[in-house]
Short mmCIF file of C-alpha atoms and ligand atoms in Angstrom, two decimals:
data_model
loop_
_atom_site.label_atom_id
_atom_site.label_comp_id
_atom_site.label_asym_id
_atom_site.label_seq_id
_atom_site.Cartn_x
_atom_site.Cartn_y
_atom_site.Cartn_z
CA UNK A 1 3.64 20.04 -14.75
CA UNK A 2 5.97 22.37 -16.67
CA UNK A 3 4.55 21.13 -19.97
CA UNK A 4 1.03 21.73 -18.72
CA UNK A 5 1.96 25.24 -17.65
CA UNK A 6 3.36 26.00 -21.06
CA UNK A 7 0.15 24.71 -22.69
CA UNK A 8 -1.81 27.02 -20.45
CA UNK A 9 0.27 30.08 -21.29
CA UNK A 10 0.24 29.34 -25.02
CA UNK A 11 -3.56 29.48 -24.96
CA UNK A 12 -3.92 32.17 -22.32
CA UNK A 13 -1.48 34.66 -23.84
CA UNK A 14 -3.03 34.09 -27.20
CA UNK A 15 -6.48 34.85 -25.80
CA UNK A 16 -5.18 38.07 -24.23
CA UNK A 17 -3.30 39.11 -27.38
CA UNK A 18 -5.95 38.22 -29.94
CA UNK A 19 -9.36 37.84 -28.33
CA UNK A 20 -9.78 39.84 -25.11
CA UNK A 21 -12.29 41.39 -24.28
CA UNK A 22 -14.40 38.89 -26.24
CA UNK A 23 -15.61 35.74 -24.48
CA UNK A 24 -13.51 33.26 -26.40
CA UNK A 25 -10.47 32.90 -28.61
CA UNK A 26 -10.96 31.60 -32.14
CA UNK A 27 -7.80 29.53 -32.47
CA UNK A 28 -7.83 29.07 -36.26
CA UNK A 29 -8.45 32.69 -37.25
CA UNK A 30 -6.58 34.15 -34.28
CA UNK A 31 -9.31 36.52 -33.19
CA UNK A 32 -12.14 36.62 -30.66
CA UNK A 33 -15.88 36.18 -30.40
CA UNK A 34 -18.63 36.52 -27.83
CA UNK A 35 -20.33 33.20 -27.19
CA UNK A 36 -22.08 32.86 -23.84
CA UNK A 37 -22.59 36.55 -23.12
CA UNK A 38 -20.22 39.44 -23.37
CA UNK A 39 -18.19 39.28 -20.23
CA UNK A 40 -14.64 38.28 -21.23
CA UNK A 41 -15.69 34.81 -20.23
CA UNK A 42 -12.35 33.08 -20.83
CA UNK A 43 -10.59 35.52 -18.51
CA UNK A 44 -13.13 35.00 -15.70
CA UNK A 45 -13.06 31.23 -16.19
CA UNK A 46 -9.24 31.07 -16.29
CA UNK A 47 -8.60 33.38 -13.33
CA UNK A 48 -8.35 30.76 -10.59
CA UNK A 49 -6.24 28.49 -12.84
CA UNK A 50 -3.58 31.22 -12.75
CA UNK A 51 -3.33 30.76 -9.01
CA UNK A 52 -3.46 26.98 -9.31
CA UNK A 53 -0.35 27.27 -11.48
CA UNK A 54 1.22 29.56 -8.88
CA UNK A 55 1.01 32.88 -10.72
CA UNK A 56 -0.02 35.35 -8.03
CA UNK A 57 0.97 38.52 -9.86
CA UNK A 58 -1.07 37.75 -12.96
CA UNK A 59 -4.01 36.68 -10.79
CA UNK A 60 -3.88 40.07 -9.04
CA UNK A 61 -3.60 41.96 -12.32
CA UNK A 62 -6.52 40.12 -13.93
CA UNK A 63 -8.72 40.37 -10.82
CA UNK A 64 -8.41 44.13 -10.95
CA UNK A 65 -8.92 44.30 -14.74
CA UNK A 66 -12.14 42.34 -14.32
CA UNK A 67 -13.34 44.62 -11.53
CA UNK A 68 -12.73 47.62 -13.78
CA UNK A 69 -14.10 46.27 -17.05
CA UNK A 70 -16.80 43.65 -16.61
CA UNK A 71 -20.34 44.97 -16.64
CA UNK A 72 -23.41 42.78 -16.12
CA UNK A 73 -25.81 45.61 -16.82
CA UNK A 74 -26.04 44.58 -20.46
CA UNK A 75 -28.82 43.78 -22.89
CA UNK A 76 -27.73 40.18 -23.51
CA UNK A 77 -29.70 36.95 -23.45
CA UNK A 78 -27.55 34.64 -21.37
CA UNK A 79 -27.75 31.00 -20.39
CA UNK A 80 -28.72 30.86 -16.72
CA UNK A 81 -26.77 27.62 -16.28
CA UNK A 82 -23.56 28.67 -18.07
CA UNK A 83 -23.47 32.11 -16.48
CA UNK A 84 -23.81 30.50 -13.09
CA UNK A 85 -21.18 27.79 -13.42
CA UNK A 86 -18.60 29.83 -15.34
CA UNK A 87 -19.10 33.45 -14.24
CA UNK A 88 -20.59 33.20 -10.74
CA UNK A 89 -18.48 30.11 -9.98
CA UNK A 90 -15.30 31.67 -11.37
CA UNK A 91 -15.71 34.89 -9.43
CA UNK A 92 -16.57 33.08 -6.20
CA UNK A 93 -13.44 30.95 -6.38
CA UNK A 94 -11.30 33.94 -7.22
CA UNK A 95 -12.80 35.73 -4.22
CA UNK A 96 -12.08 32.79 -1.92
CA UNK A 97 -8.53 32.42 -3.23
CA UNK A 98 -7.76 36.15 -3.10
CA UNK A 99 -5.99 35.78 0.25
CA UNK A 100 -3.65 33.09 -1.03
CA UNK A 101 -3.07 35.19 -4.12
CA UNK A 102 -1.65 37.94 -1.93
CA UNK A 103 -4.37 40.44 -2.80
CA UNK A 104 -5.16 43.27 -0.49
CA UNK A 105 -8.22 42.14 1.46
CA UNK A 106 -10.93 44.41 2.75
CA UNK A 107 -11.92 44.06 6.39
CA UNK A 108 -14.50 41.34 6.68
CA UNK A 109 -13.11 39.16 3.90
CA UNK A 110 -14.01 36.33 3.12
CA UNK A 111 -17.54 37.40 4.11
CA UNK A 112 -17.21 40.45 1.85
CA UNK A 113 -15.00 41.67 -0.97
CA UNK A 114 -15.17 43.13 -4.47
CA UNK A 115 -15.09 39.80 -6.32
CA UNK A 116 -17.84 38.46 -4.06
CA UNK A 117 -19.94 41.52 -4.87
CA UNK A 118 -19.35 40.90 -8.57
CA UNK A 119 -20.41 37.26 -8.22
CA UNK A 120 -23.54 38.33 -6.34
CA UNK A 121 -24.29 40.94 -8.97
CA UNK A 122 -24.04 38.36 -11.77
CA UNK A 123 -26.25 35.94 -9.81
CA UNK A 124 -28.83 38.64 -9.07
CA UNK A 125 -29.28 39.05 -12.83
CA UNK A 126 -30.21 35.36 -13.02
CA UNK A 127 -32.84 35.45 -10.28
CA UNK A 128 -35.74 36.58 -12.54
CA UNK A 129 -35.41 33.24 -14.34
CA UNK A 130 -36.48 31.47 -11.13
CA UNK A 131 -39.70 33.44 -10.80
CA UNK A 132 -41.92 30.70 -12.23
CA UNK A 133 -44.93 28.98 -10.66
CA UNK A 134 -42.82 25.88 -10.03
CA UNK A 135 -39.63 27.61 -8.92
CA UNK A 136 -37.76 25.81 -11.69
CA UNK A 137 -35.84 28.36 -13.78
CA UNK A 138 -36.07 29.29 -17.42
CA UNK A 139 -32.93 28.36 -19.36
CA UNK A 140 -32.27 31.87 -20.67
CA UNK A 141 -32.57 35.31 -19.13
CA UNK A 142 -31.87 38.78 -20.42
CA UNK A 143 -29.38 40.30 -18.00
CA UNK A 144 -30.98 43.73 -18.32
CA UNK A 145 -34.68 43.03 -18.86
CA UNK A 146 -35.31 39.67 -17.21
CA UNK A 147 -37.03 36.77 -18.99
CA UNK A 148 -38.36 37.59 -22.44
CA UNK A 149 -42.13 37.01 -22.79
CA UNK A 150 -41.39 34.81 -25.81
CA UNK A 151 -38.84 32.65 -23.97
CA UNK A 152 -39.32 28.89 -24.16
CA UNK A 153 -40.32 27.34 -20.81
CA UNK A 154 -38.39 24.16 -21.62
CA UNK A 155 -35.20 23.75 -19.57
CA UNK A 156 -32.84 20.80 -19.35
CA UNK A 157 -32.59 18.96 -16.04
CA UNK A 158 -29.07 20.20 -15.33
CA UNK A 159 -30.35 23.71 -16.10
CA UNK A 160 -32.77 23.34 -13.18
CA UNK A 161 -30.59 21.52 -10.67
CA UNK A 162 -27.09 23.01 -10.98
CA UNK A 163 -27.19 26.05 -8.69
CA UNK A 164 -26.94 24.93 -5.10
CA UNK A 165 -23.12 25.08 -4.84
CA UNK A 166 -22.75 28.64 -6.10
CA UNK A 167 -26.00 29.99 -4.70
CA UNK A 168 -25.57 28.53 -1.21
CA UNK A 169 -21.99 29.81 -1.19
CA UNK A 170 -23.24 33.28 -2.06
CA UNK A 171 -25.92 33.16 0.60
CA UNK A 172 -23.68 31.88 3.32
CA UNK A 173 -20.88 34.31 2.57
CA UNK A 174 -23.05 37.40 2.19
CA UNK A 175 -25.87 36.51 4.57
CA UNK A 176 -28.49 37.09 1.86
CA UNK A 177 -30.63 33.92 1.84
CA UNK A 178 -32.30 34.68 -1.51
CA UNK A 179 -29.81 32.75 -3.60
CA UNK A 180 -29.85 29.54 -1.61
CA UNK A 181 -33.63 29.74 -1.28
CA UNK A 182 -34.25 29.84 -5.04
CA UNK A 183 -31.75 27.05 -5.71
CA UNK A 184 -33.40 24.84 -3.07
CA UNK A 185 -36.89 25.57 -4.33
CA UNK A 186 -35.85 24.47 -7.83
CA UNK A 187 -34.25 21.30 -6.43
CA UNK A 188 -37.35 20.41 -4.43
CA UNK A 189 -39.63 20.96 -7.42
CA UNK A 190 -37.41 18.82 -9.65
CA UNK A 191 -37.24 16.03 -7.09
CA UNK A 192 -41.05 15.85 -7.03
CA UNK A 193 -41.24 15.29 -10.77
CA UNK A 194 -39.31 11.99 -10.81
CA UNK A 195 -41.07 9.04 -12.34
CA UNK A 196 -42.57 6.09 -10.46
CA UNK A 197 -39.38 4.15 -11.10
CA UNK A 198 -37.29 7.00 -9.68
CA UNK A 199 -35.79 8.56 -12.81
CA UNK A 200 -35.77 12.06 -14.28
CA UNK A 201 -35.82 12.88 -17.98
CA UNK A 202 -33.80 15.31 -20.05
CA UNK A 203 -35.95 18.42 -20.57
CA UNK A 204 -38.87 19.73 -18.55
CA UNK A 205 -41.47 22.47 -19.05
CA UNK A 206 -40.87 24.70 -16.02
CA UNK A 207 -44.40 26.11 -16.15
CA UNK A 208 -46.42 22.89 -16.45
CA UNK A 209 -43.89 20.43 -14.90
CA UNK A 210 -44.36 18.13 -17.92
CA UNK A 211 -41.34 16.15 -19.07
CA UNK A 212 -40.75 17.13 -22.70
CA UNK A 213 -37.76 14.86 -23.35
CA UNK A 214 -38.05 11.61 -21.43
CA UNK A 215 -34.60 10.08 -21.87
CA UNK A 216 -33.03 9.29 -18.52
CA UNK A 217 -29.26 8.95 -18.20
CA UNK A 218 -26.20 10.51 -16.60
CA UNK A 219 -24.91 12.58 -19.55
CA UNK A 220 -25.85 15.68 -21.54
CA UNK A 221 -28.74 17.65 -20.09
CA UNK A 222 -28.65 15.87 -16.72
CA UNK A 223 -25.04 15.29 -15.57
CA UNK A 224 -24.33 18.14 -13.17
CA UNK A 225 -27.71 17.79 -11.42
CA UNK A 226 -26.46 14.55 -9.89
CA UNK A 227 -23.02 16.05 -9.32
CA UNK A 228 -24.56 18.94 -7.34
CA UNK A 229 -26.64 16.65 -5.12
CA UNK A 230 -23.45 14.89 -4.03
CA UNK A 231 -21.19 17.94 -3.82
CA UNK A 232 -23.97 20.03 -2.27
CA UNK A 233 -24.31 17.34 0.42
CA UNK A 234 -20.58 17.57 1.14
CA UNK A 235 -20.22 21.34 0.95
CA UNK A 236 -23.29 22.03 3.08
CA UNK A 237 -23.22 18.86 5.19
CA UNK A 238 -26.77 18.32 3.94
CA UNK A 239 -28.02 14.78 4.33
CA UNK A 240 -31.25 15.46 2.46
CA UNK A 241 -29.35 16.17 -0.75
CA UNK A 242 -27.34 12.99 -0.29
CA UNK A 243 -30.51 10.97 0.26
CA UNK A 244 -31.94 12.34 -2.98
CA UNK A 245 -28.80 11.28 -4.81
CA UNK A 246 -28.87 7.79 -3.30
CA UNK A 247 -32.48 7.33 -4.39
CA UNK A 248 -31.61 8.36 -7.95
CA UNK A 249 -28.46 6.26 -7.92
CA UNK A 250 -30.44 3.14 -7.02
CA UNK A 251 -32.68 3.68 -10.07
CA UNK A 252 -29.72 4.56 -12.31
CA UNK A 253 -27.84 1.40 -11.32
CA UNK A 254 -30.96 -0.69 -11.75
CA UNK A 255 -32.19 0.57 -15.11
CA UNK A 256 -29.34 2.23 -16.98
CA UNK A 257 -26.17 0.32 -16.05
CA UNK A 258 -25.00 -2.53 -18.29
CA UNK A 259 -21.48 -3.99 -17.95
CA UNK A 260 -20.34 -0.82 -16.21
CA UNK A 261 -21.56 1.35 -19.07
CA UNK A 262 -24.51 3.68 -18.49
CA UNK A 263 -27.16 3.78 -21.23
CA UNK A 264 -30.16 6.02 -21.82
CA UNK A 265 -33.60 4.68 -20.93
CA UNK A 266 -37.19 5.86 -21.05
CA UNK A 267 -37.81 7.53 -17.67
CA UNK A 268 -41.20 5.87 -17.02
CA UNK A 269 -40.64 2.39 -18.43
CA UNK A 270 -36.91 1.88 -18.03
CA UNK A 271 -36.59 0.55 -21.61
CA UNK A 272 -33.35 1.40 -23.42
CA UNK A 273 -33.77 4.38 -25.73
CA UNK A 274 -30.12 5.04 -26.73
CA UNK A 275 -27.29 2.55 -26.14
CA UNK A 276 -24.65 5.23 -26.30
CA UNK A 277 -21.87 6.65 -24.15
CA UNK A 278 -21.47 10.45 -24.19
CA UNK A 279 -18.20 12.16 -23.37
CA UNK A 280 -19.97 14.31 -20.75
CA UNK A 281 -20.71 11.12 -18.80
CA UNK A 282 -17.02 10.67 -18.04
CA UNK A 283 -17.37 12.73 -14.83
CA UNK A 284 -19.27 9.82 -13.27
CA UNK A 285 -16.33 7.65 -12.09
CA UNK A 286 -14.92 10.72 -10.31
CA UNK A 287 -18.22 11.33 -8.58
CA UNK A 288 -18.45 7.68 -7.59
CA UNK A 289 -14.99 7.76 -6.10
CA UNK A 290 -15.97 10.84 -4.07
CA UNK A 291 -18.74 8.66 -2.62
CA UNK A 292 -16.44 5.74 -1.94
CA UNK A 293 -17.77 3.47 -4.73
CA UNK A 294 -14.30 2.71 -5.98
CA UNK A 295 -14.69 -0.70 -7.62
CA UNK A 296 -17.48 0.42 -9.84
CA UNK A 297 -15.71 3.72 -10.59
CA UNK A 298 -12.56 1.91 -11.68
CA UNK A 299 -14.42 -0.45 -14.03
CA UNK A 300 -16.42 2.32 -15.65
CA UNK A 301 -13.29 4.42 -16.07
CA UNK A 302 -11.62 1.50 -17.88
CA UNK A 303 -14.53 1.39 -20.35
CA UNK A 304 -14.25 5.11 -21.03
CA UNK A 305 -10.45 5.04 -21.26
CA UNK A 306 -10.70 2.30 -23.90
CA UNK A 307 -12.78 4.73 -26.01
CA UNK A 308 -10.15 7.44 -25.49
CA UNK A 309 -7.42 5.04 -26.67
CA UNK A 310 -9.46 4.09 -29.74
CA UNK A 311 -9.75 7.70 -30.93
CA UNK A 312 -7.11 9.72 -29.08
CA UNK A 313 -9.94 11.68 -27.44
CA UNK A 314 -13.54 11.12 -26.39
CA UNK A 315 -16.11 11.54 -29.15
CA UNK A 316 -19.25 13.38 -28.06
CA UNK A 317 -21.32 10.20 -28.66
CA UNK A 318 -20.08 6.61 -28.91
CA UNK A 319 -22.34 3.72 -29.87
CA UNK A 320 -21.68 0.92 -27.40
CA UNK A 321 -23.05 -1.95 -29.58
CA UNK A 322 -21.21 -0.73 -32.68
CA UNK A 323 -18.02 0.25 -30.87
CA UNK A 324 -17.82 3.41 -32.95
CA UNK A 325 -18.67 7.12 -33.11
CA UNK A 326 -22.19 8.35 -33.85
CA UNK A 327 -22.97 10.40 -36.98
CA UNK A 328 -22.50 14.17 -36.41
CA UNK A 329 -21.16 13.55 -32.92
CA UNK A 330 -17.56 12.70 -33.75
CA UNK A 331 -16.03 15.80 -32.20
CA UNK A 332 -13.93 16.36 -29.07
CA UNK A 333 -14.20 19.98 -27.90
CA UNK A 334 -11.31 19.58 -25.41
CA UNK A 335 -13.60 18.52 -22.59
CA UNK A 336 -12.21 17.81 -19.10
CA UNK A 337 -14.43 15.02 -17.73
CA UNK A 338 -12.20 11.96 -18.21
CA UNK A 339 -9.19 13.85 -16.85
CA UNK A 340 -11.30 15.03 -13.90
CA UNK A 341 -12.20 11.41 -13.08
CA UNK A 342 -8.56 10.40 -13.48
CA UNK A 343 -7.60 13.04 -10.91
CA UNK A 344 -10.03 11.70 -8.30
CA UNK A 345 -9.18 8.07 -9.02
CA UNK A 346 -5.43 8.64 -8.89
CA UNK A 347 -5.84 10.26 -5.49
CA UNK A 348 -8.01 7.39 -4.30
CA UNK A 349 -5.91 4.51 -5.65
CA UNK A 350 -2.41 5.73 -6.51
CA UNK A 351 -2.68 3.60 -9.65
CA UNK A 352 -0.46 4.91 -12.45
CA UNK A 353 -3.08 4.06 -15.10
CA UNK A 354 -4.54 7.47 -14.34
CA UNK A 355 -1.26 9.27 -14.90
CA UNK A 356 -1.00 7.41 -18.20
CA UNK A 357 -4.39 8.81 -19.26
CA UNK A 358 -3.07 12.25 -18.31
CA UNK A 359 -0.01 11.77 -20.49
CA UNK A 360 -2.13 10.45 -23.38
CA UNK A 361 -4.39 13.49 -23.09
CA UNK A 362 -1.47 15.90 -23.01
CA UNK A 363 0.19 14.31 -26.05
CA UNK A 364 -2.92 14.08 -28.18
CA UNK A 365 -4.09 17.62 -27.38
CA UNK A 366 -0.62 18.90 -28.35
CA UNK A 367 -0.54 16.82 -31.50
CA UNK A 368 -4.07 17.30 -32.78
CA UNK A 369 -5.36 20.58 -31.35
CA UNK A 370 -2.41 22.95 -31.04
CA UNK A 371 -2.46 25.85 -33.48
CA UNK A 372 -0.15 28.89 -33.72
CA UNK A 373 -2.49 30.80 -31.44
CA UNK A 374 -4.14 28.35 -29.08
CA UNK A 375 -5.84 24.97 -28.98
CA UNK A 376 -8.75 24.15 -31.25
CA UNK A 377 -11.73 21.88 -30.64
CA UNK A 378 -11.56 18.69 -32.67
CA UNK A 379 -14.45 18.59 -35.12
CA UNK A 380 -13.93 14.97 -36.09
CA UNK A 381 -11.71 12.53 -34.21
CA UNK A 382 -11.54 10.25 -37.28
CA UNK A 383 -9.68 12.70 -39.52
CA UNK A 384 -8.59 15.35 -36.98
CA UNK A 385 -10.42 18.22 -38.66
CA UNK A 386 -10.57 21.20 -36.32
CA UNK A 387 -13.23 23.73 -35.32
CA UNK A 388 -12.49 27.41 -34.85
CA UNK A 389 -13.33 27.33 -31.13
CA UNK A 390 -11.56 27.12 -27.82
CA UNK A 391 -14.22 26.88 -25.12
CA UNK A 392 -13.43 28.65 -21.86
CA UNK A 393 -13.60 25.33 -19.98
CA UNK A 394 -10.32 24.33 -21.63
CA UNK A 395 -8.43 26.77 -19.38
CA UNK A 396 -10.86 26.56 -16.45
CA UNK A 397 -11.12 22.78 -16.26
CA UNK A 398 -9.13 20.66 -18.69
CA UNK A 399 -5.78 22.29 -17.93
CA UNK A 400 -6.56 22.65 -14.22
CA UNK A 401 -7.49 19.00 -13.70
CA UNK A 402 -4.50 17.88 -15.77
CA UNK A 403 -2.22 19.97 -13.59
CA UNK A 404 -3.82 18.74 -10.36
CA UNK A 405 -3.55 15.13 -11.56
CA UNK A 406 0.22 15.55 -11.78
CA UNK A 407 0.52 17.54 -8.55
CA UNK A 408 -0.95 15.30 -5.84
CA UNK A 409 0.26 17.55 -2.99
CA UNK A 410 -1.37 20.69 -4.36
CA UNK A 411 -3.21 22.74 -1.73
CA UNK A 412 -6.50 22.29 -3.60
CA UNK A 413 -6.42 18.58 -2.81
CA UNK A 414 -6.61 19.45 0.90
CA UNK A 415 -5.70 16.77 3.38
CA UNK A 416 -2.90 18.76 5.01
CA UNK A 417 -0.33 17.55 2.48
CA UNK A 418 0.86 20.90 1.30
CA UNK A 419 3.48 21.63 3.92
CA UNK A 420 4.19 24.92 5.69
CA UNK A 421 1.94 27.93 5.62
CA UNK A 422 -0.98 25.88 4.46
CA UNK A 423 -3.74 27.62 6.31
CA UNK A 424 -4.50 31.23 6.11
CA UNK A 425 -6.67 33.29 8.30
CA UNK A 426 -9.30 35.69 7.17
CA UNK A 427 -11.87 38.01 8.62
CA UNK A 428 -11.15 40.89 10.88
CA UNK A 429 -8.94 39.63 13.67
CA UNK A 430 -8.36 36.33 11.90
CA UNK A 431 -11.56 34.57 12.80
CA UNK A 432 -11.79 32.29 9.76
CA UNK A 433 -9.36 29.44 9.36
CA UNK A 434 -9.64 28.68 5.67
CA UNK A 435 -8.84 25.70 3.51
CA UNK A 436 -9.10 23.42 6.51
CA UNK A 437 -11.50 20.96 4.96
CA UNK A 438 -10.32 20.63 1.39
CA UNK A 439 -12.16 22.19 -1.52
CA UNK A 440 -15.27 21.27 -3.48
CA UNK A 441 -15.05 21.93 -7.22
CA UNK A 442 -18.10 23.30 -8.94
CA UNK A 443 -18.96 21.73 -12.28
CA UNK A 444 -16.65 24.19 -14.06
CA UNK A 445 -13.74 23.18 -11.75
CA UNK A 446 -13.93 26.30 -9.62
CA UNK A 447 -12.94 25.38 -6.07
CA UNK A 448 -15.15 26.39 -3.14
CA UNK A 449 -14.00 26.37 0.48
CA UNK A 450 -16.47 24.80 2.95
CA UNK A 451 -14.66 26.44 5.87
CA UNK A 452 -15.39 29.94 4.52
CA UNK A 453 -19.10 29.18 4.24
CA UNK A 454 -19.17 27.81 7.72
CA UNK A 455 -17.21 30.68 9.16
CA UNK A 456 -19.25 33.46 7.53
CA UNK A 457 -22.59 31.94 8.46
CA UNK A 458 -21.32 31.30 11.96
CA UNK A 459 -20.27 34.94 12.29
CA UNK A 460 -23.67 35.93 11.07
CA UNK A 461 -25.44 33.66 13.54
CA UNK A 462 -23.25 34.70 16.44
CA UNK A 463 -23.83 38.36 15.75
CA UNK A 464 -27.55 37.74 15.56
CA UNK A 465 -27.43 36.02 18.93
CA UNK A 466 -25.42 38.87 20.36
CA UNK A 467 -27.94 41.38 19.05
CA UNK A 468 -30.82 39.34 20.41
CA UNK A 469 -29.11 39.19 23.80
CA UNK A 470 -28.46 42.94 23.80
CA UNK A 471 -32.00 43.61 22.70
CA UNK A 472 -33.47 41.49 25.43
CA UNK A 473 -31.33 43.37 27.95
CA UNK A 474 -32.53 46.76 26.77
CA UNK A 475 -36.16 45.61 26.30
CA UNK A 476 -36.47 42.92 28.96
CA UNK A 477 -40.22 42.43 28.45
CA UNK A 478 -40.14 42.16 24.66
CA UNK A 479 -39.08 39.00 22.91
CA UNK A 480 -35.88 39.67 20.97
CA UNK A 481 -36.37 39.65 17.19
CA UNK A 482 -40.15 39.96 17.68
CA UNK A 483 -42.04 41.10 14.63
CA UNK A 484 -44.90 42.43 16.75
CA UNK A 485 -43.92 46.09 16.55
CA UNK A 486 -45.11 48.21 13.65
CA UNK A 487 -42.50 48.66 10.94
CA UNK A 488 -41.95 52.36 11.65
CA UNK A 489 -41.06 51.58 15.28
CA UNK A 490 -38.56 48.97 14.16
CA UNK A 491 -36.68 51.44 12.01
CA UNK A 492 -33.22 52.14 13.33
CA UNK A 493 -32.95 48.87 15.20
CA UNK A 494 -30.25 46.42 14.26
CA UNK A 495 -31.14 44.21 11.30
CA UNK A 496 -33.13 41.16 12.28
CA UNK A 497 -32.64 38.85 9.39
CA UNK A 498 -29.49 37.03 8.49
CA UNK A 499 -29.61 38.73 5.13
CA UNK A 500 -28.86 42.13 6.59
CA UNK A 501 -26.19 41.04 8.96
CA UNK A 502 -23.12 40.26 6.90
CA UNK A 503 -23.28 41.84 3.48
CA UNK A 504 -21.19 44.97 3.59
CA UNK A 505 -22.21 47.87 1.46
CA UNK A 506 -19.30 49.52 -0.34
CA UNK A 507 -17.44 51.75 2.06
CA UNK A 508 -19.25 50.43 5.12
CA UNK A 509 -17.06 49.59 8.08
CA UNK A 510 -17.53 46.20 9.53
CA UNK A 511 -17.52 45.52 13.25
CA UNK A 512 -17.16 41.93 14.24
CA UNK A 513 -17.89 40.42 17.61
CA UNK A 514 -15.06 39.05 19.67
CA UNK A 515 -16.09 35.53 18.82
CA UNK A 516 -13.99 33.22 16.78
CA UNK A 517 -14.30 30.23 14.48
CA UNK A 518 -12.60 27.07 15.56
CA UNK A 519 -10.62 24.97 13.16
CA UNK A 520 -13.10 23.16 10.99
CA UNK A 521 -13.79 19.52 11.48
CA UNK A 522 -14.61 19.18 7.79
CA UNK A 523 -11.57 17.11 6.91
CA UNK A 524 -12.84 14.46 9.27
CA UNK A 525 -16.24 14.50 7.67
CA UNK A 526 -15.38 14.94 4.03
CA UNK A 527 -15.31 11.79 2.08
CA UNK A 528 -12.68 10.77 -0.35
CA UNK A 529 -12.94 7.09 0.20
CA UNK A 530 -15.64 6.72 2.78
CA UNK A 531 -18.96 7.93 3.99
CA UNK A 532 -19.80 11.56 3.86
CA UNK A 533 -21.44 11.69 7.26
CA UNK A 534 -19.06 9.46 9.11
CA UNK A 535 -19.38 11.15 12.50
CA UNK A 536 -23.18 11.28 12.51
CA UNK A 537 -23.21 15.05 12.80
C1 LIG B 601 -18.37 22.54 -18.69
O1 LIG B 601 -18.92 23.78 -18.93
C2 LIG B 601 -18.91 21.93 -17.43
O2 LIG B 601 -18.06 20.91 -17.00
C3 LIG B 601 -20.30 21.38 -17.60
O3 LIG B 601 -20.74 20.71 -16.47
C4 LIG B 601 -20.36 20.45 -18.77
N1 LIG B 601 -19.80 21.01 -19.96
C5 LIG B 601 -18.51 21.66 -19.88
C6 LIG B 601 -17.32 20.73 -20.01
O4 LIG B 601 -17.50 19.66 -20.81
#
């Protein structure tokens, strides 16, 4: 783990010295550039990794720099997907980890706080993208002006279905249902577009619901849609999402799986369109192990690891029949997916093969990618040419998963293995017991705490019940929460919707009821090796 820490700081310090406040470090020219927006993306994405590595003081320093400097009120066309997973996800995790990081917490945390408000602000700027007839979002939005009238309506599948983790977290922490509602509407619309044989394609027109690219597979353009159905089911204890995944999985296993590889097929006919493996697909064994499908996960991982050994990294595309890279897709931009799967599989099996992959990854990244001021993407794994880019996911994901692979008792693994002082309490009067059910990583490796969601929405519900009870006492004949009164008469009454009940406005003092959250039963329900809904609840 010490070597991994020193890799992190080599890249991180170099970003701060040479690239901040730009989004990314350029590791060959030792300067910075904006890539996905203009929000110091690498710093937001790397923030929770600082705490993962145990650096509370730097976490605190950076959290306050970001609060002072990052502005989302900017005339920038941003990817709705990337802004969500990296910026909203990064800020949400930082908010949820702020207690462990020793930050001063405002009353009401984790149901309120400055980083949560920043995450909500970033997400609010994405909402105009969802205002389509189908509810499926555009891929790009201008953070200041909304969707450009000339914007293409074609969005990739992952760009439609990768919001529920962050948006439901926002809704359940703040009490504003808007975020979760738009994410669910997009998921429902996407689900209805699947083909007769149960598959989805790669790109869809969000206005007409026509599939524009009809390749079905588990990699680029689709990957995190499936990931979010599974992780959304776990985080939200939502069986409907899990059922959707199982239906897709049946079709995926039937039509795309050959010898534990996953190919690309035509979504209506099931005929093979591309017999290739993509490096983005390497998250799949990890997802399978989360569902308890260990045998299959292990075999698929072995296939992918053999490709890693052949090239010292995973090429973006690998032709399965030819056993070689695909033209123009020979690069390895320091992606995390195989390491992520190794982390889950090591935890599930204890097999040292997965630590060996970790060591291989560490050695080859050091050997091939290290430059005097960072780590560079590999342009071509055949001759080790480099690109002048270090994507923010290198510090957010690749390093984090590598570290967690070699630290099996880390608090982020949950399971009560971390020893003393493992649980912290939050909320006024200590009503939330956090970290009790492990963490769910978003697709950018930002951990989310199911217990916080549960606790904040429970507070919200309990306060609503209390209000309803008080209301019915003071107006015994009127039904509490009734909408029958004219709006002007309702003014001044306590808020009636969940959305008004939790979100604190800056400076507002929060009063909580004397009700408390019990310790979460999530650990019993969460699946590492078994069923997600084991207790039928
Ligand atoms: C990351 O931004 C996320 O993991 C995303 O789901 C896929 N692409 C990169 C990492 O490869």
